[in-house]
Short mmCIF file of C-alpha atoms in Angstrom, two decimals:
data_model
loop_
_atom_site.label_atom_id
_atom_site.label_comp_id
_atom_site.label_asym_id
_atom_site.label_seq_id
_atom_site.Cartn_x
_atom_site.Cartn_y
_atom_site.Cartn_z
CA MET Q 839 0.01 0.01 -0.36
CA VAL Q 840 1.88 3.04 -1.07
CA GLY Q 841 0.14 5.33 0.03
CA LYS Q 842 0.52 3.63 3.51
CA LEU Q 843 3.87 4.31 3.21
CA LEU Q 844 4.34 7.42 2.05
CA GLY Q 845 1.97 9.14 2.99
CA VAL Q 846 0.68 10.63 6.17
CA PRO Q 847 -2.58 11.97 7.07
CA GLY Q 848 -2.35 16.45 7.92
CA GLU Q 849 -3.85 15.95 11.20
CA HIS Q 850 -0.47 13.57 11.86
CA ASP Q 851 1.96 15.80 9.94
CA TYR Q 852 0.27 19.25 12.01
CA ARG Q 853 1.90 17.36 15.56
CA MET Q 854 4.78 16.39 13.85
CA ARG Q 855 5.72 19.98 12.36
CA ARG Q 856 4.64 21.42 15.66
CA VAL Q 857 7.83 20.79 18.19
CA SER Q 858 9.76 21.78 15.77
CA SER Q 859 12.05 25.01 16.03
CA THR Q 860 9.37 27.59 13.51
CA PRO Q 861 6.12 25.94 13.54
CA THR Q 862 4.64 25.17 10.11
CA SER Q 863 0.98 22.97 9.81
CA ASN Q 864 -0.22 21.07 6.69
CA TRP Q 865 -3.77 19.55 7.12
CA VAL Q 866 -4.08 17.16 4.18
CA LEU Q 867 -7.54 15.44 3.63
CA VAL Q 868 -9.49 13.81 1.46
CA THR Q 869 -13.30 12.92 2.53
CA PRO Q 870 -16.43 11.79 1.73
CA ASP Q 871 -17.97 14.29 4.17
CA GLN Q 872 -18.95 17.76 3.55
CA LEU Q 873 -16.77 20.36 3.97
CA SER Q 874 -16.25 23.45 6.15
CA LEU Q 875 -14.50 26.21 4.92
CA GLU Q 876 -15.03 28.37 8.59
CA SER Q 877 -12.93 25.19 9.82
CA LEU Q 878 -10.11 25.67 8.07
CA ALA Q 879 -10.14 28.99 7.86
CA THR Q 880 -9.69 29.41 11.46
CA TRP Q 881 -7.42 26.70 11.65
CA ALA Q 882 -5.21 28.41 9.69
CA THR Q 883 -4.85 31.52 11.36
CA ARG Q 884 -2.07 32.12 13.35
CA PRO Q 885 -1.42 35.24 15.67
CA ASN Q 886 1.87 36.24 13.44
CA CYS Q 887 -0.26 36.09 9.68
CA GLY Q 888 -1.65 39.04 8.76
CA ALA Q 889 -3.31 37.03 5.49
CA VAL Q 890 -5.91 34.23 5.23
CA VAL Q 891 -6.92 33.30 1.83
CA THR Q 892 -9.16 30.71 0.43
CA PHE Q 893 -10.69 29.61 -2.23
CA SER Q 894 -13.42 27.13 -2.45
CA GLY Q 895 -14.26 25.42 -5.83
CA VAL Q 896 -18.15 24.66 -5.64
CA VAL Q 897 -20.36 22.21 -8.01
CA ARG Q 898 -21.87 24.33 -10.70
CA ASP Q 899 -25.76 23.53 -13.06
CA HIS Q 900 -23.56 24.15 -16.03
CA SER Q 901 -20.18 22.34 -16.98
CA ARG Q 902 -17.89 23.25 -20.35
CA THR Q 903 -20.23 21.25 -22.96
CA ARG Q 904 -23.51 20.83 -20.30
CA GLU Q 905 -26.50 22.38 -18.62
CA ASN Q 906 -28.77 21.41 -15.88
CA VAL Q 907 -26.10 19.49 -13.76
CA ILE Q 908 -27.59 18.33 -10.53
CA ALA Q 909 -24.02 17.04 -8.69
CA LEU Q 910 -20.56 15.92 -9.29
CA GLU Q 911 -19.51 12.18 -8.19
CA TYR Q 912 -15.43 12.49 -7.25
CA GLU Q 913 -13.90 8.63 -7.56
CA THR Q 914 -10.46 8.81 -5.87
CA SER Q 915 -7.36 6.43 -4.10
CA ILE Q 916 -8.13 8.67 -0.86
CA GLU Q 917 -4.29 7.49 0.17
CA MET Q 918 -2.59 8.67 -3.26
CA ALA Q 919 -4.86 11.47 -3.53
CA GLU Q 920 -3.64 13.14 -0.18
CA LYS Q 921 0.64 11.71 -0.96
CA ARG Q 922 -0.52 14.24 -4.11
CA ILE Q 923 -1.71 17.07 -2.09
CA HIS Q 924 0.44 17.11 0.28
CA GLU Q 925 3.74 16.93 -2.47
CA VAL Q 926 1.49 20.29 -4.04
CA VAL Q 927 1.50 21.52 -0.19
CA ASP Q 928 5.70 20.88 -0.20
CA GLU Q 929 6.47 22.35 -3.69
CA ALA Q 930 3.79 26.03 -2.35
CA ARG Q 931 6.65 26.01 0.93
CA VAL Q 932 9.38 25.56 -1.72
CA ARG Q 933 8.12 28.70 -3.56
CA TRP Q 934 6.25 30.75 -1.34
CA PRO Q 935 8.64 30.11 2.46
CA SER Q 936 7.12 32.50 4.76
CA LEU Q 937 3.74 30.49 4.62
CA GLU Q 938 2.33 29.03 7.63
CA ALA Q 939 -0.58 27.45 7.94
CA VAL Q 940 -1.36 25.32 4.24
CA ALA Q 941 -4.95 23.48 4.08
CA ILE Q 942 -6.50 21.55 1.20
CA HIS Q 943 -9.52 19.48 1.55
CA HIS Q 944 -11.46 17.75 -1.17
CA ARG Q 945 -14.25 15.63 -1.35
CA VAL Q 946 -14.52 12.32 -2.81
CA GLY Q 947 -18.27 10.50 -3.66
CA ARG Q 948 -21.26 12.48 -4.66
CA VAL Q 949 -21.30 16.56 -3.97
CA GLU Q 950 -24.27 18.52 -4.04
CA LEU Q 951 -24.87 21.65 -6.07
CA SER Q 952 -23.34 24.65 -4.88
CA ASP Q 953 -21.61 22.89 -2.44
CA ALA Q 954 -18.24 22.46 -1.66
CA THR Q 955 -15.85 20.02 -3.77
CA VAL Q 956 -12.24 21.43 -3.19
CA ILE Q 957 -11.37 24.25 -0.50
CA VAL Q 958 -7.55 26.26 0.05
CA ALA Q 959 -6.90 27.53 2.66
CA VAL Q 960 -3.63 29.96 3.20
CA SER Q 961 -2.17 31.86 5.93
CA SER Q 962 1.09 34.28 5.30
CA PRO Q 963 1.89 37.22 7.15
CA HIS Q 964 2.46 38.38 3.73
CA ARG Q 965 -0.88 39.45 1.75
CA ASP Q 966 0.58 38.53 -2.10
CA ASP Q 967 2.78 35.61 -0.93
CA ALA Q 968 -1.10 34.35 0.29
CA PHE Q 969 -2.88 34.62 -2.82
CA ASP Q 970 0.00 33.67 -5.05
CA ALA Q 971 0.12 30.08 -3.13
CA ALA Q 972 -3.52 29.70 -3.17
CA ARG Q 973 -3.93 29.90 -6.75
CA TYR Q 974 -0.72 27.98 -7.02
CA CYS Q 975 -1.89 25.02 -4.30
CA ILE Q 976 -5.74 24.77 -6.76
CA ASP Q 977 -4.21 25.06 -10.12
CA THR Q 978 -1.73 22.45 -9.28
CA LEU Q 979 -3.82 19.84 -7.42
CA LYS Q 980 -6.44 19.55 -10.54
CA VAL Q 981 -3.49 18.96 -12.64
CA SER Q 982 -1.22 16.55 -10.35
CA VAL Q 983 -3.61 14.34 -8.19
CA PRO Q 984 -5.22 11.50 -9.54
CA MET Q 985 -9.05 12.50 -9.22
CA TRP Q 986 -11.93 11.50 -11.44
CA LYS Q 987 -14.82 14.13 -11.79
CA ARG Q 988 -18.78 12.31 -13.28
CA GLU Q 989 -21.21 14.75 -14.31
CA LEU Q 990 -24.81 13.90 -12.70
CA TRP Q 991 -27.75 14.53 -14.34
CA GLU Q 992 -31.50 13.46 -14.11
CA GLY Q 993 -31.50 10.55 -15.53
CA GLY Q 994 -27.49 9.98 -15.97
CA SER Q 995 -24.13 10.70 -16.08
CA ALA Q 996 -20.72 10.74 -18.06
CA TRP Q 997 -17.18 11.27 -17.04
CA SER Q 998 -16.53 14.95 -17.09
CA ASP Q 999 -14.20 15.74 -20.47
CA GLU Q 1000 -12.41 18.69 -18.72
CA SER Q 1001 -9.99 16.56 -17.92
CA SER Q 1002 -5.45 16.91 -17.93
CA PRO Q 1003 -2.70 14.30 -18.02
CA ILE Q 1004 -1.24 13.46 -14.81
CA VAL Q 1005 1.90 16.18 -13.26
CA ASN Q 1006 4.06 16.20 -10.86
CA ALA Q 1007 3.47 19.31 -8.48
CA ARG Q 1008 6.80 20.80 -9.02
CA ASP Q 1009 6.43 21.00 -12.74
CA ARG Q 1010 3.39 23.18 -12.83
CA MET I 88 2.14 -11.41 -7.68
CA ALA I 89 1.28 -7.38 -8.11
CA ARG I 90 -1.62 -5.35 -7.74
CA LEU I 91 -3.18 -4.15 -10.08
CA LEU I 92 -5.46 0.18 -9.39
CA LEU I 93 -8.01 1.14 -12.05
CA LEU I 94 -9.17 4.09 -11.27
CA GLY I 95 -11.95 6.24 -12.55
CA PRO I 96 -12.54 5.40 -16.60
CA ALA I 97 -10.11 2.97 -16.41
CA ARG I 98 -12.20 0.91 -13.71
CA GLU I 99 -15.27 1.57 -15.38
CA ALA I 100 -13.47 0.39 -18.69
CA ALA I 101 -12.20 -2.80 -16.81
CA GLY I 102 -15.12 -4.02 -14.76
CA VAL I 103 -13.10 -4.11 -11.22
CA ARG I 104 -11.22 -1.86 -9.50
CA ASN I 105 -8.26 -4.48 -8.10
CA ASP I 106 -6.87 -7.31 -9.77
CA VAL I 107 -3.81 -9.43 -9.84
CA PHE I 108 -1.31 -9.93 -12.41
CA GLU I 109 1.90 -11.82 -12.51
CA GLY I 110 5.09 -9.23 -13.99
CA PRO I 111 7.60 -9.35 -15.07
CA THR I 112 7.38 -5.83 -16.96
CA MET I 113 4.86 -3.68 -16.77
CA GLU I 114 4.19 -4.31 -20.51
CA ALA I 115 3.44 -7.95 -19.83
CA VAL I 116 1.06 -6.99 -17.12
CA LEU I 117 -0.50 -4.33 -19.05
CA SER I 118 -0.81 -6.61 -22.61
CA GLU I 119 -2.49 -9.33 -20.35
CA ALA I 120 -4.93 -6.70 -18.87
CA VAL I 121 -5.70 -5.66 -22.40
CA THR I 122 -6.23 -9.25 -22.81
CA ARG I 123 -8.85 -9.78 -20.14
CA TYR I 124 -10.97 -6.37 -20.23
CA GLY I 125 -10.71 -6.06 -23.88
CA ALA I 126 -11.43 -2.67 -26.44
CA LYS I 127 -12.95 -0.38 -24.05
CA PHE I 128 -10.45 -0.98 -21.59
CA GLU I 129 -7.57 -1.05 -24.28
CA ALA I 130 -9.08 2.42 -25.42
CA VAL I 131 -8.74 4.54 -22.09
CA LEU I 132 -5.16 2.85 -21.36
CA GLU I 133 -3.71 4.95 -24.41
CA VAL I 134 -4.48 7.99 -22.90
CA SER I 135 -3.75 6.81 -19.66
CA GLN I 136 -0.39 7.11 -17.03
CA VAL I 137 0.99 4.17 -15.47
CA TRP I 138 2.58 4.16 -11.89
CA LEU I 139 4.18 1.61 -10.26
CA ASN I 140 4.45 2.39 -6.50
CA GLY I 141 3.60 5.40 -6.79
CA GLU I 142 5.63 6.73 -9.21
CA PRO I 143 5.47 6.89 -12.78
CA ALA I 144 6.61 3.85 -15.11
CA ASN I 145 7.20 3.15 -18.64
CA LEU I 146 7.17 -0.08 -20.59
CA GLU I 147 10.57 -1.69 -19.85
CA THR I 148 9.84 -0.93 -15.90
CA ALA I 149 10.24 -4.58 -13.96
CA VAL I 150 7.39 -5.63 -12.07
CA GLU I 151 7.58 -7.67 -8.79
CA SER I 152 5.30 -9.13 -6.17
CA TYR I 153 3.76 -7.02 -3.87
CA ASP I 154 4.26 -4.02 -6.37
CA GLU I 155 1.37 -1.47 -6.58
CA ILE I 156 0.24 -0.44 -10.69
CA ALA I 157 -2.19 1.91 -11.30
CA VAL I 158 -3.70 3.15 -14.79
CA LEU I 159 -4.19 7.08 -14.51
CA PRO I 160 -6.65 7.91 -17.63
CA PRO I 161 -6.86 12.38 -17.85
CA ILE I 162 -7.67 13.93 -13.97
CA SER I 163 -10.75 16.17 -13.41
CA GLY I 164 -10.28 17.17 -9.79
CA GLY I 165 -10.95 20.39 -8.41
CA MET Y 1022 -24.59 63.86 4.26
CA VAL Y 1023 -22.90 63.13 1.58
CA GLY Y 1024 -22.70 59.35 2.37
CA LYS Y 1025 -26.09 58.87 3.13
CA LEU Y 1026 -27.19 60.49 -0.37
CA LEU Y 1027 -24.85 58.57 -2.63
CA GLY Y 1028 -24.29 55.42 -0.66
CA VAL Y 1029 -26.52 52.68 0.32
CA PRO Y 1030 -25.85 50.06 2.65
CA GLY Y 1031 -25.46 45.85 0.93
CA GLU Y 1032 -28.22 44.78 1.71
CA HIS Y 1033 -30.62 47.44 0.30
CA ASP Y 1034 -28.43 47.06 -2.58
CA TYR Y 1035 -29.05 43.30 -3.01
CA ARG Y 1036 -32.51 43.46 -3.42
CA MET Y 1037 -32.36 45.67 -5.94
CA ARG Y 1038 -29.96 44.51 -7.29
CA ARG Y 1039 -31.93 40.91 -7.19
CA VAL Y 1040 -35.07 42.06 -10.45
CA SER Y 1041 -32.19 42.84 -13.30
CA SER Y 1042 -32.54 40.67 -15.25
CA THR Y 1043 -28.65 39.34 -14.54
CA PRO Y 1044 -28.91 38.93 -11.12
CA THR Y 1045 -25.27 40.02 -9.59
CA SER Y 1046 -25.37 41.48 -5.95
CA ASN Y 1047 -23.32 43.10 -3.99
CA TRP Y 1048 -22.43 43.68 0.29
CA VAL Y 1049 -21.03 45.85 2.00
CA LEU Y 1050 -20.84 46.88 5.79
CA VAL Y 1051 -18.35 48.56 8.08
CA THR Y 1052 -19.05 47.53 11.28
CA PRO Y 1053 -18.46 47.23 15.19
CA ASP Y 1054 -19.52 43.46 15.52
CA GLN Y 1055 -17.92 40.65 14.65
CA LEU Y 1056 -17.03 39.30 11.00
CA SER Y 1057 -17.96 35.56 9.96
CA LEU Y 1058 -16.32 34.75 7.38
CA GLU Y 1059 -18.87 31.86 7.06
CA SER Y 1060 -21.74 34.08 6.16
CA LEU Y 1061 -20.11 36.02 3.57
CA ALA Y 1062 -18.50 32.85 1.82
CA THR Y 1063 -22.32 31.30 1.92
CA TRP Y 1064 -24.03 34.16 0.76
CA ALA Y 1065 -21.05 34.63 -1.92
CA THR Y 1066 -22.13 30.66 -3.45
CA ARG Y 1067 -24.23 30.52 -6.17
CA PRO Y 1068 -25.09 27.66 -8.22
CA ASN Y 1069 -24.15 29.06 -11.50
CA CYS Y 1070 -20.53 29.57 -9.51
CA GLY Y 1071 -18.07 27.55 -9.88
CA ALA Y 1072 -15.27 29.54 -7.48
CA VAL Y 1073 -15.41 31.13 -3.81
CA VAL Y 1074 -11.79 33.08 -3.07
CA THR Y 1075 -12.14 35.05 -0.50
CA PHE Y 1076 -9.69 37.43 1.87
CA SER Y 1077 -9.39 37.81 5.37
CA GLY Y 1078 -6.99 40.28 7.53
CA VAL Y 1079 -6.50 39.85 10.76
CA VAL Y 1080 -4.97 41.17 13.61
CA ARG Y 1081 -1.57 40.16 14.01
CA ASP Y 1082 1.02 40.78 17.24
CA HIS Y 1083 3.38 42.43 15.41
CA SER Y 1084 3.46 45.72 12.91
CA ARG Y 1085 6.61 46.87 10.87
CA THR Y 1086 7.53 49.22 14.18
CA ARG Y 1087 6.22 47.24 16.50
CA GLU Y 1088 6.02 43.24 18.83
CA ASN Y 1089 3.40 42.71 20.86
CA VAL Y 1090 0.58 44.32 19.49
CA ILE Y 1091 -2.20 43.26 21.28
CA ALA Y 1092 -5.14 44.53 19.58
CA LEU Y 1093 -6.43 47.16 16.91
CA GLU Y 1094 -8.78 49.82 16.84
CA TYR Y 1095 -10.34 51.67 13.54
CA GLU Y 1096 -11.97 54.94 12.84
CA THR Y 1097 -13.56 56.11 9.69
CA SER Y 1098 -16.85 57.20 9.03
CA ILE Y 1099 -18.93 54.61 8.24
CA GLU Y 1100 -21.49 56.44 6.06
CA MET Y 1101 -18.13 57.63 4.04
CA ALA Y 1102 -16.08 54.32 3.92
CA GLU Y 1103 -19.09 52.21 2.83
CA LYS Y 1104 -19.31 54.58 0.07
CA ARG Y 1105 -16.08 53.77 -1.42
CA ILE Y 1106 -15.75 50.15 -1.08
CA HIS Y 1107 -18.78 50.30 -3.00
CA GLU Y 1108 -16.75 52.31 -5.20
CA VAL Y 1109 -13.65 49.78 -4.73
CA VAL Y 1110 -16.83 46.97 -5.82
CA ASP Y 1111 -17.87 48.83 -8.87
CA GLU Y 1112 -14.23 49.31 -10.32
CA ALA Y 1113 -14.16 45.26 -9.80
CA ARG Y 1114 -16.95 44.78 -11.92
CA VAL Y 1115 -16.04 47.31 -14.55
CA ARG Y 1116 -12.73 44.91 -15.18
CA TRP Y 1117 -13.96 41.54 -14.23
CA PRO Y 1118 -17.62 41.73 -15.94
CA SER Y 1119 -17.70 37.89 -15.06
CA LEU Y 1120 -18.20 38.40 -11.41
CA GLU Y 1121 -21.38 37.46 -9.81
CA ALA Y 1122 -21.11 38.13 -5.85
CA VAL Y 1123 -18.83 40.55 -4.16
CA ALA Y 1124 -18.93 40.75 0.07
CA ILE Y 1125 -16.67 43.10 1.27
CA HIS Y 1126 -16.80 43.27 4.97
CA HIS Y 1127 -14.08 46.12 7.26
CA ARG Y 1128 -14.51 46.55 11.09
CA VAL Y 1129 -14.27 49.68 13.14
CA GLY Y 1130 -13.38 51.03 16.74
CA ARG Y 1131 -11.15 47.73 18.55
CA VAL Y 1132 -10.20 44.17 17.01
CA GLU Y 1133 -8.44 41.45 18.81
CA LEU Y 1134 -5.74 39.32 18.07
CA SER Y 1135 -6.03 36.90 15.44
CA ASP Y 1136 -9.96 38.12 14.75
CA ALA Y 1137 -10.78 39.56 11.09
CA THR Y 1138 -10.51 42.73 10.52
CA VAL Y 1139 -11.71 42.69 6.42
CA ILE Y 1140 -12.87 40.20 4.53
CA VAL Y 1141 -13.30 40.26 0.76
CA ALA Y 1142 -15.40 37.16 -1.37
CA VAL Y 1143 -15.64 36.73 -4.25
CA SER Y 1144 -17.90 34.21 -6.76
CA SER Y 1145 -17.13 33.70 -10.14
CA PRO Y 1146 -18.03 30.63 -13.05
CA HIS Y 1147 -14.07 31.59 -13.52
CA ARG Y 1148 -11.22 31.53 -10.80
CA ASP Y 1149 -8.87 33.39 -11.98
CA ASP Y 1150 -11.23 36.48 -12.01
CA ALA Y 1151 -12.39 35.32 -8.73
CA PHE Y 1152 -8.62 35.50 -7.38
CA ASP Y 1153 -7.37 38.74 -9.75
CA ALA Y 1154 -11.45 40.96 -8.40
CA ALA Y 1155 -10.14 39.49 -4.56
CA ARG Y 1156 -7.35 40.81 -4.60
CA TYR Y 1157 -7.89 43.94 -6.83
CA CYS Y 1158 -10.65 44.81 -4.02
CA ILE Y 1159 -8.19 44.68 -0.99
CA ASP Y 1160 -5.54 46.30 -2.53
CA THR Y 1161 -7.26 48.56 -3.62
CA LEU Y 1162 -9.85 49.29 0.14
CA LYS Y 1163 -6.16 49.73 1.42
CA VAL Y 1164 -5.71 52.80 -0.38
CA SER Y 1165 -8.91 54.42 -1.05
CA VAL Y 1166 -11.18 53.62 1.72
CA PRO Y 1167 -10.99 56.45 4.26
CA MET Y 1168 -10.05 54.49 7.47
CA TRP Y 1169 -6.83 55.14 10.22
CA LYS Y 1170 -5.93 52.02 11.94
CA ARG Y 1171 -4.37 52.30 15.51
CA GLU Y 1172 -2.09 49.38 17.03
CA LEU Y 1173 -2.59 48.99 21.04
CA TRP Y 1174 -0.52 46.98 23.09
CA GLU Y 1175 0.13 46.84 26.59
CA GLY Y 1176 -0.10 50.59 28.29
CA GLY Y 1177 0.21 52.60 25.27
CA SER Y 1178 -1.27 52.94 21.26
CA ALA Y 1179 -0.30 54.90 18.59
CA TRP Y 1180 -1.56 55.12 14.89
CA SER Y 1181 0.11 53.11 12.29
CA ASP Y 1182 3.16 54.23 10.18
CA GLU Y 1183 1.80 52.09 7.70
CA SER Y 1184 -0.38 54.49 6.08
CA SER Y 1185 -0.82 55.77 2.18
CA PRO Y 1186 -2.38 59.36 0.58
CA ILE Y 1187 -5.96 58.14 -0.44
CA VAL Y 1188 -6.73 57.09 -3.77
CA ASN Y 1189 -9.42 56.64 -6.34
CA ALA Y 1190 -11.08 52.81 -6.53
CA ARG Y 1191 -10.49 53.15 -10.66
CA ASP Y 1192 -6.91 54.84 -10.58
CA ARG Y 1193 -5.34 51.82 -9.23
CA MET L 850 -22.16 76.73 7.40
CA ALA L 851 -20.87 74.07 6.49
CA ARG L 852 -19.20 71.57 8.39
CA LEU L 853 -15.87 70.07 8.65
CA LEU L 854 -15.21 66.36 9.44
CA LEU L 855 -11.90 65.60 11.26
CA LEU L 856 -10.73 61.96 10.87
CA GLY L 857 -8.63 59.82 12.79
CA PRO L 858 -4.79 61.38 13.61
CA ALA L 859 -6.97 65.08 12.23
CA ARG L 860 -9.76 64.10 14.59
CA GLU L 861 -7.24 63.72 17.85
CA ALA L 862 -4.65 66.50 16.64
CA ALA L 863 -7.56 68.83 16.40
CA GLY L 864 -9.22 67.46 19.53
CA VAL L 865 -12.60 67.64 17.94
CA ARG L 866 -14.36 65.03 15.24
CA ASN L 867 -17.03 67.64 14.19
CA ASP L 868 -16.68 71.76 13.84
CA VAL L 869 -18.86 74.62 11.42
CA PHE L 870 -16.95 77.58 9.85
CA GLU L 871 -18.10 79.85 7.23
CA GLY L 872 -17.08 80.08 3.43
CA PRO L 873 -16.44 81.41 1.78
CA THR L 874 -13.52 79.40 0.27
CA MET L 875 -11.68 75.90 1.34
CA GLU L 876 -8.45 78.00 2.29
CA ALA L 877 -10.02 80.56 4.27
CA VAL L 878 -11.78 77.19 6.42
CA LEU L 879 -8.54 75.47 6.71
CA SER L 880 -6.60 78.75 7.67
CA GLU L 881 -9.44 79.50 10.40
CA ALA L 882 -9.11 75.63 11.53
CA VAL L 883 -5.21 76.04 12.17
CA THR L 884 -5.95 78.84 13.99
CA ARG L 885 -8.54 76.99 16.50
CA TYR L 886 -6.81 74.17 16.39
CA GLY L 887 -2.93 75.16 15.97
CA ALA L 888 0.61 73.94 15.28
CA LYS L 889 -0.38 70.02 15.91
CA PHE L 890 -3.46 70.31 13.82
CA GLU L 891 -1.41 72.27 10.80
CA ALA L 892 1.24 69.26 11.06
CA VAL L 893 -1.12 66.95 9.88
CA LEU L 894 -3.15 69.23 7.75
CA GLU L 895 0.10 69.55 5.91
CA VAL L 896 -0.29 65.70 4.98
CA SER L 897 -3.75 65.35 4.52
CA GLN L 898 -6.37 65.63 1.86
CA VAL L 899 -9.39 67.72 1.65
CA TRP L 900 -12.89 66.57 0.10
CA LEU L 901 -16.11 68.80 -0.32
CA ASN L 902 -19.15 66.72 0.10
CA GLY L 903 -17.14 63.44 -0.93
CA GLU L 904 -14.71 64.90 -3.64
CA PRO L 905 -11.84 65.69 -3.88
CA ALA L 906 -10.81 70.05 -3.75
CA ASN L 907 -8.54 72.57 -3.55
CA LEU L 908 -7.99 75.45 -1.94
CA GLU L 909 -9.38 77.39 -4.73
CA THR L 910 -13.16 75.27 -4.07
CA ALA L 911 -15.89 77.51 -2.97
CA VAL L 912 -17.31 76.10 0.25
CA GLU L 913 -21.18 77.15 0.92
CA SER L 914 -23.73 76.16 3.49
CA TYR L 915 -24.45 72.94 4.35
CA ASP L 916 -21.06 71.71 2.40
CA GLU L 917 -19.12 68.72 4.64
CA ILE L 918 -15.70 69.13 4.15
CA ALA L 919 -13.53 66.19 5.36
CA VAL L 920 -9.86 66.31 6.39
CA LEU L 921 -8.24 62.92 5.25
CA PRO L 922 -4.72 62.05 6.58
CA PRO L 923 -2.88 58.68 4.78
CA ILE L 924 -5.22 56.09 5.50
CA SER L 925 -4.14 52.71 7.12
CA GLY L 926 -7.33 49.99 6.34
CA GLY L 927 -7.70 46.77 5.76
#
């Protein structure tokens, strides 16, 4: 089980990093449960950080090729996806060393209209870094994390055709 | 035996999510998989990438027992 | 009372715009009450929008010139500030016509450590526009909205020296 | 009478937030304000902008009854 060996869930990572002299932290989660923007943003808010930027991807009622979408359904290997999201976060920290907290949560399974499919929350002393890093995280997640989306409508469903070959986080 | 993990459209085309194969190479495993699952899977495989134990692999890569091979069609997360 | 004539609070604006054929909406508020990221983000989430970006400015424990900041205190004319924030939003809509909902809330009075002083929430069908517009809104608010910040520490306080001459939103 | 609104450091230096003045020009109002509030206010005024009814104004701008003049030192919101 490659993910078990190479990936660790966010909470564990958090505890490990807390003992370092410059405490930073990651919270990565791929889950069938509803996502909470408030949880991620509150968790990312730190007394030494002036800026918290969040991105929420939400299920919309249309796609590039289809109207009347009523839900999305995501399929993945949770451990493989979490490992790859950790690589996105690690690369973001290399590029923006001022980052404090970085949280990325992604849904699997069925997600209803207007619900969040993915949330990125980033804190930094500087807002430019927070904006740039949040954008890098979502842009890179979309092309580097194994995840497949079905569009559901009344009476049918199909794989999304907005797909791209998988690449590595540091190649973005 | 090595484990084959089929995800998204590859899982759908193959009809299974997990399967087991003998090596000795990625090429041997994948051509046996095409035989087992048929033309629809072959079409998906052609646009997919393959990983061995979480790292990109190619047709020459050796496959041993307990290895995990993943077939990754183009992704659509986020 | 110039603000009363020219500016309208967000809720009123929202109701007015709802009757138009392409419903868009602004929610602008300058308030002594605690801000709620969840409220702004939920309000900004629309079924035709795939992306919601938020920026939260939070009180941090230091400034450019001072350590051990325990709180900030903001002074303004609420009506004048709301009018100028509306101008920021209007200009953002000119620059990014795809924007759906735009909410900007700003605190006045005393704000404690780690609490939000300002929150921007923007939704759009496209995440690039949502990121760019949110960033424009906070960058422009900082140089175009009349607002004065005191830094408070144990036993003293002083006006922030991170200040800049006021400019117009469309000149940014 | 026109209303003068003093904000932030201008309010602090003047010791009041609202006051009333006769015109006829911005220059007349502001020099009367300096006389009334003293040197500390004058120092803040030098780095401030002035608005008439919410729009940037200059020293020549005419001031009439019910106008609102605002003195805006460099801002620090967000």
